[in-house]
């Protein structure tokens, strides 16, 4: 029986993977390798033995072992391709979930900004003095227009964001929240009913804002997309859940005051 012939040390190994298990070059010596002709996925172009696969399996010590190990190696790469496909599907599902959560959270933010206008639309200012409406309406419109301009414009990269728009945005939100706290008590409702009415109006306003946030690029969606994915998902789930739950309870519970 003839002894197996030893093989020289490998010049190159064509097998390598990136994060998606896509074959990449991993040559030890590219002197005799035509770079314009990339190898097929899992193809062995070594001229020797003891070349290691990405998972640490030996390719072979001699010609006979090289063939047997090469079949096993190709099976490993076939499984790796399925793993890569699963990872790509998982990454695609994660990206889609993050996109849905981003749009939902941005819609809730715009919906909260539209809620004061909804209160005005149902006649909430009729329960207050004319002086309150004369003072609050110009301030509310000014703050709302400023926030709408910042949120609904197309996203633009700014290398040096200025400080004063952020301060003005926070001040505008304080005025909007203060107006909501005052105007939500325009009728003789219990605290639970006031909260339920607020949830109903905010949910309707968020649904109105949803197509705009989903179909048109906006600075608000771009900003929310940069937040941590877990925080965006939790914020969207919590805000939508609270608004929907409060609205359902308000709509199915009979009012205590006529």
Short mmCIF file of C-alpha atoms in Angstrom, two decimals:
data_model
loop_
_atom_site.label_atom_id
_atom_site.label_comp_id
_atom_site.label_asym_id
_atom_site.label_seq_id
_atom_site.Cartn_x
_atom_site.Cartn_y
_atom_site.Cartn_z
CA UNK A 1 0.00 0.00 0.00
CA UNK A 2 1.43 3.30 -1.04
CA UNK A 3 1.98 6.00 1.50
CA UNK A 4 -0.07 9.21 1.11
CA UNK A 5 1.85 11.95 -0.55
CA UNK A 6 2.50 15.01 1.59
CA UNK A 7 1.24 18.27 0.16
CA UNK A 8 3.01 21.62 0.33
CA UNK A 9 1.80 24.42 2.56
CA UNK A 10 -1.20 26.26 1.13
CA UNK A 11 -0.68 29.45 -0.83
CA UNK A 12 -4.17 30.77 -0.35
CA UNK A 13 -7.54 30.02 1.13
CA UNK A 14 -10.53 31.32 -0.80
CA UNK A 15 -13.05 30.71 1.96
CA UNK A 16 -13.97 33.54 4.32
CA UNK A 17 -17.15 35.14 5.60
CA UNK A 18 -18.46 38.53 6.55
CA UNK A 19 -21.31 39.15 9.00
CA UNK A 20 -23.83 37.89 6.40
CA UNK A 21 -21.73 34.80 5.60
CA UNK A 22 -20.93 36.18 2.17
CA UNK A 23 -17.67 34.79 0.71
CA UNK A 24 -14.77 37.22 0.85
CA UNK A 25 -11.12 37.04 -0.13
CA UNK A 26 -8.81 35.69 2.56
CA UNK A 27 -5.64 34.96 0.65
CA UNK A 28 -2.34 34.17 2.32
CA UNK A 29 -0.49 34.70 -0.96
CA UNK A 30 -2.17 36.32 -3.97
CA UNK A 31 0.79 35.96 -6.31
CA UNK A 32 -0.83 33.28 -8.47
CA UNK A 33 -4.48 34.16 -7.82
CA UNK A 34 -6.38 36.13 -10.51
CA UNK A 35 -8.32 38.66 -8.46
CA UNK A 36 -10.60 39.37 -11.42
CA UNK A 37 -11.97 35.82 -11.16
CA UNK A 38 -13.37 35.41 -7.64
CA UNK A 39 -13.91 31.82 -6.47
CA UNK A 40 -17.34 30.32 -6.03
CA UNK A 41 -18.85 30.11 -2.58
CA UNK A 42 -17.06 27.39 -0.63
CA UNK A 43 -14.60 26.65 -3.44
CA UNK A 44 -11.18 25.49 -2.26
CA UNK A 45 -8.35 27.01 -4.30
CA UNK A 46 -5.53 26.01 -2.00
CA UNK A 47 -2.63 24.04 -3.36
CA UNK A 48 -1.85 22.34 -0.08
CA UNK A 49 -3.04 21.02 3.23
CA UNK A 50 -3.71 22.14 6.80
CA UNK A 51 -5.72 25.10 5.61
CA UNK A 52 -8.31 25.97 8.22
CA UNK A 53 -11.92 26.77 7.50
CA UNK A 54 -13.57 29.68 9.34
CA UNK A 55 -15.02 27.23 11.87
CA UNK A 56 -11.64 25.66 12.63
CA UNK A 57 -12.00 22.41 10.64
CA UNK A 58 -8.88 21.06 8.91
CA UNK A 59 -9.22 20.77 5.16
CA UNK A 60 -6.92 17.75 5.07
CA UNK A 61 -3.46 16.30 5.61
CA UNK A 62 -3.12 14.37 2.33
CA UNK A 63 -4.88 13.94 -0.99
CA UNK A 64 -7.41 11.34 0.21
CA UNK A 65 -8.16 13.19 3.42
CA UNK A 66 -8.40 16.43 1.50
CA UNK A 67 -11.27 15.10 -0.61
CA UNK A 68 -13.24 13.71 2.34
CA UNK A 69 -12.75 16.79 4.46
CA UNK A 70 -13.63 19.01 1.51
CA UNK A 71 -17.06 17.37 1.24
CA UNK A 72 -17.63 17.94 4.94
CA UNK A 73 -16.41 21.50 4.56
CA UNK A 74 -18.85 22.19 1.74
CA UNK A 75 -21.70 20.87 3.92
CA UNK A 76 -20.61 23.25 6.65
CA UNK A 77 -20.71 26.12 4.18
CA UNK A 78 -24.13 25.00 2.94
CA UNK A 79 -25.42 25.13 6.50
CA UNK A 80 -23.69 28.45 6.90
CA UNK A 81 -25.53 29.78 3.87
CA UNK A 82 -28.85 28.85 5.48
CA UNK A 83 -27.69 30.51 8.66
CA UNK A 84 -26.82 33.58 6.66
CA UNK A 85 -30.24 33.57 5.03
CA UNK A 86 -31.89 33.28 8.45
CA UNK A 87 -29.76 36.14 9.73
CA UNK A 88 -30.66 38.29 6.75
CA UNK A 89 -34.35 37.54 7.31
CA UNK A 90 -33.98 38.33 11.02
CA UNK A 91 -32.17 41.59 10.28
CA UNK A 92 -34.85 42.50 7.75
CA UNK A 93 -37.61 41.76 10.26
CA UNK A 94 -35.78 43.80 12.91
CA UNK A 95 -35.40 46.73 10.52
CA UNK A 96 -39.08 46.55 9.56
CA UNK A 97 -40.13 46.42 13.23
CA UNK A 98 -37.93 49.41 14.04
CA UNK A 99 -39.42 51.29 11.09
CA UNK A 100 -42.98 50.57 12.25
CA UNK A 101 -42.16 51.59 15.82
CA UNK A 102 -40.48 54.77 14.58
CA UNK A 103 -43.47 55.77 12.47
CA UNK A 104 -45.89 54.93 15.31
CA UNK A 105 -43.96 56.96 17.90
CA UNK A 106 -43.56 59.90 15.52
CA UNK A 107 -47.30 59.79 14.78
CA UNK A 108 -48.08 59.89 18.50
CA UNK A 109 -45.80 62.91 18.96
CA UNK A 110 -47.49 64.78 16.11
CA UNK A 111 -50.87 63.61 17.42
CA UNK A 112 -50.14 65.13 20.82
CA UNK A 113 -49.28 68.36 19.04
CA UNK A 114 -52.62 68.23 17.19
CA UNK A 115 -54.65 67.44 20.31
CA UNK A 116 -55.05 71.10 21.43
CA UNK A 117 -56.53 71.88 18.02
CA UNK A 118 -58.93 68.95 18.50
CA UNK A 119 -60.07 70.40 21.83
CA UNK A 120 -60.65 73.75 20.14
CA UNK A 121 -62.59 71.97 17.41
CA UNK A 122 -65.06 70.44 19.88
CA UNK A 123 -65.68 73.84 21.47
CA UNK A 124 -63.52 73.58 24.58
CA UNK A 125 -62.73 77.30 24.60
CA UNK A 126 -66.43 78.09 25.01
CA UNK A 127 -66.18 77.21 28.67
CA UNK A 128 -63.53 79.87 29.36
CA UNK A 129 -63.46 83.63 29.40
CA UNK A 130 -62.79 85.52 26.18
CA UNK A 131 -59.58 86.90 27.69
CA UNK A 132 -58.18 83.38 28.08
CA UNK A 133 -58.86 82.60 24.42
CA UNK A 134 -57.42 85.95 23.31
CA UNK A 135 -54.18 85.30 25.18
CA UNK A 136 -53.77 81.56 24.73
CA UNK A 137 -54.72 81.19 21.06
CA UNK A 138 -51.89 83.32 19.58
CA UNK A 139 -49.32 81.63 21.84
CA UNK A 140 -50.65 78.17 21.00
CA UNK A 141 -50.65 78.84 17.26
CA UNK A 142 -47.14 80.27 17.40
CA UNK A 143 -45.80 77.28 19.33
CA UNK A 144 -47.65 74.79 17.13
CA UNK A 145 -46.39 76.34 13.90
CA UNK A 146 -42.83 76.34 15.22
CA UNK A 147 -43.01 72.67 16.22
CA UNK A 148 -44.74 71.67 12.98
CA UNK A 149 -41.98 73.40 11.03
CA UNK A 150 -39.29 71.52 12.94
CA UNK A 151 -40.99 68.13 12.73
CA UNK A 152 -42.63 68.06 9.30
CA UNK A 153 -39.84 69.52 7.20
CA UNK A 154 -37.62 67.19 5.23
CA UNK A 155 -34.64 65.83 7.15
CA UNK A 156 -31.43 67.77 6.67
CA UNK A 157 -28.03 66.89 8.09
CA UNK A 158 -26.57 69.58 10.30
CA UNK A 159 -22.94 69.30 11.34
CA UNK A 160 -23.30 71.88 14.12
CA UNK A 161 -26.86 71.92 15.53
CA UNK A 162 -27.66 75.20 17.17
CA UNK A 163 -28.72 75.40 20.78
CA UNK A 164 -31.53 77.95 20.62
CA UNK A 165 -33.95 75.87 18.47
CA UNK A 166 -33.75 73.06 21.03
CA UNK A 167 -34.46 75.46 23.89
CA UNK A 168 -37.33 77.02 21.92
CA UNK A 169 -38.72 73.55 21.17
CA UNK A 170 -38.73 72.63 24.87
CA UNK A 171 -40.42 75.93 25.76
CA UNK A 172 -43.05 75.41 23.05
CA UNK A 173 -43.86 71.96 24.39
CA UNK A 174 -44.24 73.36 27.90
CA UNK A 175 -46.82 75.85 26.64
CA UNK A 176 -48.67 73.14 24.69
CA UNK A 177 -48.80 70.84 27.73
CA UNK A 178 -49.95 73.73 29.93
CA UNK A 179 -52.73 74.56 27.47
CA UNK A 180 -53.82 70.91 27.40
CA UNK A 181 -53.88 70.72 31.19
CA UNK A 182 -56.12 73.80 31.36
CA UNK A 183 -58.43 73.19 28.42
CA UNK A 184 -59.07 69.50 29.23
CA UNK A 185 -61.21 70.59 32.19
CA UNK A 186 -63.73 72.58 30.17
CA UNK A 187 -66.67 70.41 31.32
CA UNK A 188 -67.77 68.74 34.54
CA UNK A 189 -65.97 65.46 34.01
CA UNK A 190 -64.26 63.18 36.49
CA UNK A 191 -60.50 62.77 36.33
CA UNK A 192 -60.88 59.40 34.61
CA UNK A 193 -63.26 60.87 32.03
CA UNK A 194 -60.93 63.79 31.35
CA UNK A 195 -58.08 61.35 30.78
CA UNK A 196 -60.26 59.16 28.58
CA UNK A 197 -61.35 62.12 26.45
CA UNK A 198 -57.73 63.19 26.10
CA UNK A 199 -56.71 59.67 25.02
CA UNK A 200 -59.53 59.56 22.47
CA UNK A 201 -58.64 62.90 20.90
CA UNK A 202 -54.91 62.15 20.94
CA UNK A 203 -55.47 58.73 19.36
CA UNK A 204 -57.61 60.19 16.58
CA UNK A 205 -55.03 62.92 15.97
CA UNK A 206 -52.25 60.29 15.87
CA UNK A 207 -54.19 58.29 13.27
CA UNK A 208 -54.56 61.46 11.22
CA UNK A 209 -50.80 62.04 11.40
CA UNK A 210 -49.92 58.40 10.62
CA UNK A 211 -50.10 58.58 6.78
CA UNK A 212 -47.92 61.70 6.73
CA UNK A 213 -45.29 60.09 8.96
CA UNK A 214 -45.34 56.83 7.00
CA UNK A 215 -45.31 58.16 3.44
CA UNK A 216 -43.34 61.40 3.56
CA UNK A 217 -39.78 61.81 4.84
CA UNK A 218 -39.75 64.15 7.81
CA UNK A 219 -37.23 65.47 10.28
CA UNK A 220 -39.16 63.95 13.19
CA UNK A 221 -39.07 60.42 11.77
CA UNK A 222 -35.36 60.79 11.00
CA UNK A 223 -34.72 61.98 14.55
CA UNK A 224 -36.72 59.19 16.17
CA UNK A 225 -34.98 56.60 13.96
CA UNK A 226 -31.65 57.60 15.52
CA UNK A 227 -32.83 56.75 19.03
CA UNK A 228 -32.06 53.29 20.49
CA UNK A 229 -34.26 50.64 18.92
CA UNK A 230 -35.37 49.24 22.28
CA UNK A 231 -36.38 52.68 23.54
CA UNK A 232 -38.32 53.43 20.34
CA UNK A 233 -40.16 50.09 20.47
CA UNK A 234 -40.99 50.49 24.16
CA UNK A 235 -42.11 54.09 23.70
CA UNK A 236 -44.31 53.27 20.72
CA UNK A 237 -45.88 50.25 22.41
CA UNK A 238 -46.49 52.10 25.67
CA UNK A 239 -47.89 55.28 24.12
CA UNK A 240 -50.17 53.49 21.65
CA UNK A 241 -51.31 51.08 24.36
CA UNK A 242 -52.13 53.86 26.83
CA UNK A 243 -53.99 55.97 24.25
CA UNK A 244 -55.93 53.02 22.83
CA UNK A 245 -56.77 51.62 26.26
CA UNK A 246 -57.87 54.98 27.63
CA UNK A 247 -59.99 55.65 24.55
CA UNK A 248 -61.73 52.27 24.71
CA UNK A 249 -62.49 52.61 28.42
CA UNK A 250 -63.83 56.14 27.87
CA UNK A 251 -66.04 55.15 24.94
CA UNK A 252 -67.59 52.09 26.60
CA UNK A 253 -68.10 53.66 30.04
CA UNK A 254 -71.29 55.71 30.49
CA UNK A 255 -70.74 59.29 31.58
CA UNK A 256 -71.61 60.26 35.12
CA UNK A 257 -72.61 63.80 34.12
CA UNK A 258 -75.22 64.78 31.57
#
